[in-house]
Amino acid sequence: MGVKRTSHAVYDTKYHLVWIPKYRKEILTDRLAIRIKEIFQEIAEQFGFEIDTMEVMVEHVHIFLSFSPRHSISKVVGIMKSISSSRVFIEFPWLSDFLWGGELWSDGYFARTVGDKVTSEVIRRYIQYHHEEEKGQLELF
């Protein structure tokens, strides 16, 4: 991870995302957990997301990733959840018995933006005192 570029943006974004299976069922074990990790990695490669760290727990998923600012957080979560759900129900048809309604994931999610050296306090200080720097930009670190 680090500073990345697209044709119209330079960015360094990192997000900690968490979501749970429907009804918080404890189903993410064994082969299913392994396959979900593989599917998330495939989705990330397909859409240009960069997964730093990922863990599939029995009843929730943690993903620490970076993606272009052209995608919103809700769009990325939607992509990850919808594609993984479709593939999992095809590959593990027994899940339909446990998750009636055809949904693998609950609707909600947790999201937190994360920085390395750029903390909330550094940004506040930068915004409050940027006018004091006459030459270019104020140093963040």
PDB file of C-alpha atoms in Angstrom:
ATOM      1  CA  MET A   1       0.000   0.000   0.000  1.00  0.00           C
ATOM      2  CA  GLY A   2       1.085   3.578  -0.381  1.00  0.00           C
ATOM      3  CA  VAL A   3       0.452   6.473  -2.713  1.00  0.00           C
ATOM      4  CA  LYS A   4      -1.203   5.369  -5.953  1.00  0.00           C
ATOM      5  CA  ARG A   5      -2.215   7.188  -9.119  1.00  0.00           C
ATOM      6  CA  THR A   6      -5.003   7.083 -11.643  1.00  0.00           C
ATOM      7  CA  SER A   7      -5.320   9.358 -14.648  1.00  0.00           C
ATOM      8  CA  HIS A   8      -7.099  12.000 -12.546  1.00  0.00           C
ATOM      9  CA  ALA A   9      -6.204  11.296  -8.923  1.00  0.00           C
ATOM     10  CA  VAL A  10      -3.355  10.665  -6.558  1.00  0.00           C
ATOM     11  CA  TYR A  11      -4.488   8.852  -3.433  1.00  0.00           C
ATOM     12  CA  ASP A  12      -3.520   6.894  -0.363  1.00  0.00           C
ATOM     13  CA  THR A  13      -6.743   5.435   1.001  1.00  0.00           C
ATOM     14  CA  LYS A  14      -7.099   2.568   3.433  1.00  0.00           C
ATOM     15  CA  TYR A  15     -10.316   1.195   4.866  1.00  0.00           C
ATOM     16  CA  HIS A  16     -11.111  -1.293   7.591  1.00  0.00           C
ATOM     17  CA  LEU A  17     -14.396  -2.965   6.617  1.00  0.00           C
ATOM     18  CA  VAL A  18     -16.408  -5.481   8.626  1.00  0.00           C
ATOM     19  CA  TRP A  19     -19.663  -7.269   7.841  1.00  0.00           C
ATOM     20  CA  ILE A  20     -21.563 -10.316   9.046  1.00  0.00           C
ATOM     21  CA  PRO A  21     -23.515 -13.211   7.547  1.00  0.00           C
ATOM     22  CA  LYS A  22     -27.278 -12.899   7.517  1.00  0.00           C
ATOM     23  CA  TYR A  23     -28.767 -13.518  10.974  1.00  0.00           C
ATOM     24  CA  ARG A  24     -25.172 -13.538  12.302  1.00  0.00           C
ATOM     25  CA  LYS A  25     -25.078 -17.259  11.632  1.00  0.00           C
ATOM     26  CA  GLU A  26     -21.797 -18.950  12.574  1.00  0.00           C
ATOM     27  CA  ILE A  27     -21.225 -20.524   9.168  1.00  0.00           C
ATOM     28  CA  LEU A  28     -17.890 -19.109   8.011  1.00  0.00           C
ATOM     29  CA  THR A  29     -15.774 -22.154   8.824  1.00  0.00           C
ATOM     30  CA  ASP A  30     -13.556 -24.710   7.127  1.00  0.00           C
ATOM     31  CA  ARG A  31     -13.832 -24.892   3.314  1.00  0.00           C
ATOM     32  CA  LEU A  32     -16.381 -22.059   3.171  1.00  0.00           C
ATOM     33  CA  ALA A  33     -14.068 -19.636   4.993  1.00  0.00           C
ATOM     34  CA  ILE A  34     -11.137 -20.576   2.778  1.00  0.00           C
ATOM     35  CA  ARG A  35     -13.214 -20.168  -0.385  1.00  0.00           C
ATOM     36  CA  ILE A  36     -14.601 -16.801   0.716  1.00  0.00           C
ATOM     37  CA  LYS A  37     -11.038 -15.517   1.189  1.00  0.00           C
ATOM     38  CA  GLU A  38     -10.158 -16.733  -2.303  1.00  0.00           C
ATOM     39  CA  ILE A  39     -13.266 -15.107  -3.779  1.00  0.00           C
ATOM     40  CA  PHE A  40     -12.526 -11.786  -2.054  1.00  0.00           C
ATOM     41  CA  GLN A  41      -8.985 -11.890  -3.462  1.00  0.00           C
ATOM     42  CA  GLU A  42     -10.317 -12.613  -6.967  1.00  0.00           C
ATOM     43  CA  ILE A  43     -12.798  -9.729  -6.706  1.00  0.00           C
ATOM     44  CA  ALA A  44     -10.037  -7.394  -5.508  1.00  0.00           C
ATOM     45  CA  GLU A  45      -7.835  -8.307  -8.458  1.00  0.00           C
ATOM     46  CA  GLN A  46     -10.705  -7.910 -10.914  1.00  0.00           C
ATOM     47  CA  PHE A  47     -11.675  -4.439  -9.654  1.00  0.00           C
ATOM     48  CA  GLY A  48      -8.235  -3.087  -8.778  1.00  0.00           C
ATOM     49  CA  PHE A  49      -8.681  -3.161  -4.990  1.00  0.00           C
ATOM     50  CA  GLU A  50      -5.649  -3.940  -2.861  1.00  0.00           C
ATOM     51  CA  ILE A  51      -6.238  -6.174   0.155  1.00  0.00           C
ATOM     52  CA  ASP A  52      -3.647  -5.623   2.866  1.00  0.00           C
ATOM     53  CA  THR A  53      -5.063  -7.981   5.469  1.00  0.00           C
ATOM     54  CA  MET A  54      -8.171 -10.129   5.589  1.00  0.00           C
ATOM     55  CA  GLU A  55      -9.672 -12.510   8.110  1.00  0.00           C
ATOM     56  CA  VAL A  56     -12.831 -14.549   7.823  1.00  0.00           C
ATOM     57  CA  MET A  57     -14.076 -15.302  11.339  1.00  0.00           C
ATOM     58  CA  VAL A  58     -16.916 -17.707  12.164  1.00  0.00           C
ATOM     59  CA  GLU A  59     -19.570 -14.955  12.161  1.00  0.00           C
ATOM     60  CA  HIS A  60     -17.923 -11.897  10.613  1.00  0.00           C
ATOM     61  CA  VAL A  61     -15.366 -10.730   8.070  1.00  0.00           C
ATOM     62  CA  HIS A  62     -12.561  -8.160   8.469  1.00  0.00           C
ATOM     63  CA  ILE A  63     -10.924  -6.667   5.385  1.00  0.00           C
ATOM     64  CA  PHE A  64      -8.242  -3.953   5.380  1.00  0.00           C
ATOM     65  CA  LEU A  65      -7.992  -2.650   1.830  1.00  0.00           C
ATOM     66  CA  SER A  66      -7.279   0.246  -0.454  1.00  0.00           C
ATOM     67  CA  PHE A  67      -9.192   1.326  -3.533  1.00  0.00           C
ATOM     68  CA  SER A  68      -9.423   4.251  -5.925  1.00  0.00           C
ATOM     69  CA  PRO A  69     -11.500   7.270  -4.885  1.00  0.00           C
ATOM     70  CA  ARG A  70     -13.641   6.707  -7.988  1.00  0.00           C
ATOM     71  CA  HIS A  71     -15.368   4.026  -5.893  1.00  0.00           C
ATOM     72  CA  SER A  72     -17.418   4.855  -2.817  1.00  0.00           C
ATOM     73  CA  ILE A  73     -17.128   2.706   0.288  1.00  0.00           C
ATOM     74  CA  SER A  74     -20.702   1.502  -0.148  1.00  0.00           C
ATOM     75  CA  LYS A  75     -20.004   0.574  -3.782  1.00  0.00           C
ATOM     76  CA  VAL A  76     -16.936  -1.484  -2.830  1.00  0.00           C
ATOM     77  CA  VAL A  77     -18.780  -3.254  -0.011  1.00  0.00           C
ATOM     78  CA  GLY A  78     -21.677  -3.923  -2.393  1.00  0.00           C
ATOM     79  CA  ILE A  79     -19.338  -5.391  -5.000  1.00  0.00           C
ATOM     80  CA  MET A  80     -17.566  -7.616  -2.477  1.00  0.00           C
ATOM     81  CA  LYS A  81     -20.780  -8.838  -0.855  1.00  0.00           C
ATOM     82  CA  SER A  82     -22.885  -9.372  -3.979  1.00  0.00           C
ATOM     83  CA  ILE A  83     -20.282 -11.217  -6.058  1.00  0.00           C
ATOM     84  CA  SER A  84     -19.137 -13.370  -3.143  1.00  0.00           C
ATOM     85  CA  SER A  85     -22.736 -14.219  -2.245  1.00  0.00           C
ATOM     86  CA  SER A  86     -23.588 -15.315  -5.781  1.00  0.00           C
ATOM     87  CA  ARG A  87     -20.520 -17.533  -6.056  1.00  0.00           C
ATOM     88  CA  VAL A  88     -20.905 -19.042  -2.591  1.00  0.00           C
ATOM     89  CA  PHE A  89     -24.535 -20.065  -3.126  1.00  0.00           C
ATOM     90  CA  ILE A  90     -23.566 -21.791  -6.384  1.00  0.00           C
ATOM     91  CA  GLU A  91     -20.563 -23.590  -4.874  1.00  0.00           C
ATOM     92  CA  PHE A  92     -22.164 -24.391  -1.492  1.00  0.00           C
ATOM     93  CA  PRO A  93     -25.847 -25.104  -2.202  1.00  0.00           C
ATOM     94  CA  TRP A  94     -26.403 -26.453   1.342  1.00  0.00           C
ATOM     95  CA  LEU A  95     -26.251 -22.839   2.564  1.00  0.00           C
ATOM     96  CA  SER A  96     -29.768 -22.255   1.257  1.00  0.00           C
ATOM     97  CA  ASP A  97     -31.071 -24.459   4.096  1.00  0.00           C
ATOM     98  CA  PHE A  98     -29.461 -22.222   6.710  1.00  0.00           C
ATOM     99  CA  LEU A  99     -29.932 -18.832   5.059  1.00  0.00           C
ATOM    100  CA  TRP A 100     -33.482 -18.669   3.793  1.00  0.00           C
ATOM    101  CA  GLY A 101     -34.209 -15.722   1.541  1.00  0.00           C
ATOM    102  CA  GLY A 102     -31.144 -16.222  -0.653  1.00  0.00           C
ATOM    103  CA  GLU A 103     -28.892 -13.713   1.142  1.00  0.00           C
ATOM    104  CA  LEU A 104     -25.468 -14.571   2.521  1.00  0.00           C
ATOM    105  CA  TRP A 105     -24.614 -11.198   4.074  1.00  0.00           C
ATOM    106  CA  SER A 106     -26.548  -8.835   6.332  1.00  0.00           C
ATOM    107  CA  ASP A 107     -27.372  -5.459   4.830  1.00  0.00           C
ATOM    108  CA  GLY A 108     -25.105  -3.344   7.049  1.00  0.00           C
ATOM    109  CA  TYR A 109     -21.360  -3.002   7.461  1.00  0.00           C
ATOM    110  CA  PHE A 110     -18.750  -1.163   9.522  1.00  0.00           C
ATOM    111  CA  ALA A 111     -16.226   1.129   7.824  1.00  0.00           C
ATOM    112  CA  ARG A 112     -13.308   3.108   9.198  1.00  0.00           C
ATOM    113  CA  THR A 113     -10.737   5.082   7.271  1.00  0.00           C
ATOM    114  CA  VAL A 114      -7.182   4.468   8.362  1.00  0.00           C
ATOM    115  CA  GLY A 115      -3.985   6.445   7.987  1.00  0.00           C
ATOM    116  CA  ASP A 116      -0.364   5.626   8.640  1.00  0.00           C
ATOM    117  CA  LYS A 117       1.256   8.833   9.814  1.00  0.00           C
ATOM    118  CA  VAL A 118      -1.614  11.148   8.944  1.00  0.00           C
ATOM    119  CA  THR A 119      -3.768  11.160  12.062  1.00  0.00           C
ATOM    120  CA  SER A 120      -6.861  13.248  12.789  1.00  0.00           C
ATOM    121  CA  GLU A 121      -4.718  15.648  14.798  1.00  0.00           C
ATOM    122  CA  VAL A 122      -2.231  16.109  11.948  1.00  0.00           C
ATOM    123  CA  ILE A 123      -5.060  16.957   9.525  1.00  0.00           C
ATOM    124  CA  ARG A 124      -6.639  19.410  12.007  1.00  0.00           C
ATOM    125  CA  ARG A 125      -3.283  21.127  12.514  1.00  0.00           C
ATOM    126  CA  TYR A 126      -2.677  21.230   8.746  1.00  0.00           C
ATOM    127  CA  ILE A 127      -6.073  22.841   8.060  1.00  0.00           C
ATOM    128  CA  GLN A 128      -5.806  25.332  10.941  1.00  0.00           C
ATOM    129  CA  TYR A 129      -2.301  26.516  10.121  1.00  0.00           C
ATOM    130  CA  HIS A 130      -1.965  26.077   6.366  1.00  0.00           C
ATOM    131  CA  HIS A 131      -2.009  29.856   5.798  1.00  0.00           C
ATOM    132  CA  GLU A 132       1.263  30.192   7.774  1.00  0.00           C
ATOM    133  CA  GLU A 133       3.218  28.346   5.125  1.00  0.00           C
ATOM    134  CA  GLU A 134       4.117  30.839   2.380  1.00  0.00           C
ATOM    135  CA  LYS A 135       5.998  28.465   0.085  1.00  0.00           C
ATOM    136  CA  GLY A 136       3.854  25.622  -1.180  1.00  0.00           C
ATOM    137  CA  GLN A 137       2.161  23.235   1.171  1.00  0.00           C
ATOM    138  CA  LEU A 138       2.627  22.825   4.884  1.00  0.00           C
ATOM    139  CA  GLU A 139       4.528  19.673   5.757  1.00  0.00           C
ATOM    140  CA  LEU A 140       2.277  17.010   7.253  1.00  0.00           C
ATOM    141  CA  PHE A 141       5.058  15.112   9.040  1.00  0.00           C
TER     142      PHE A 141
END
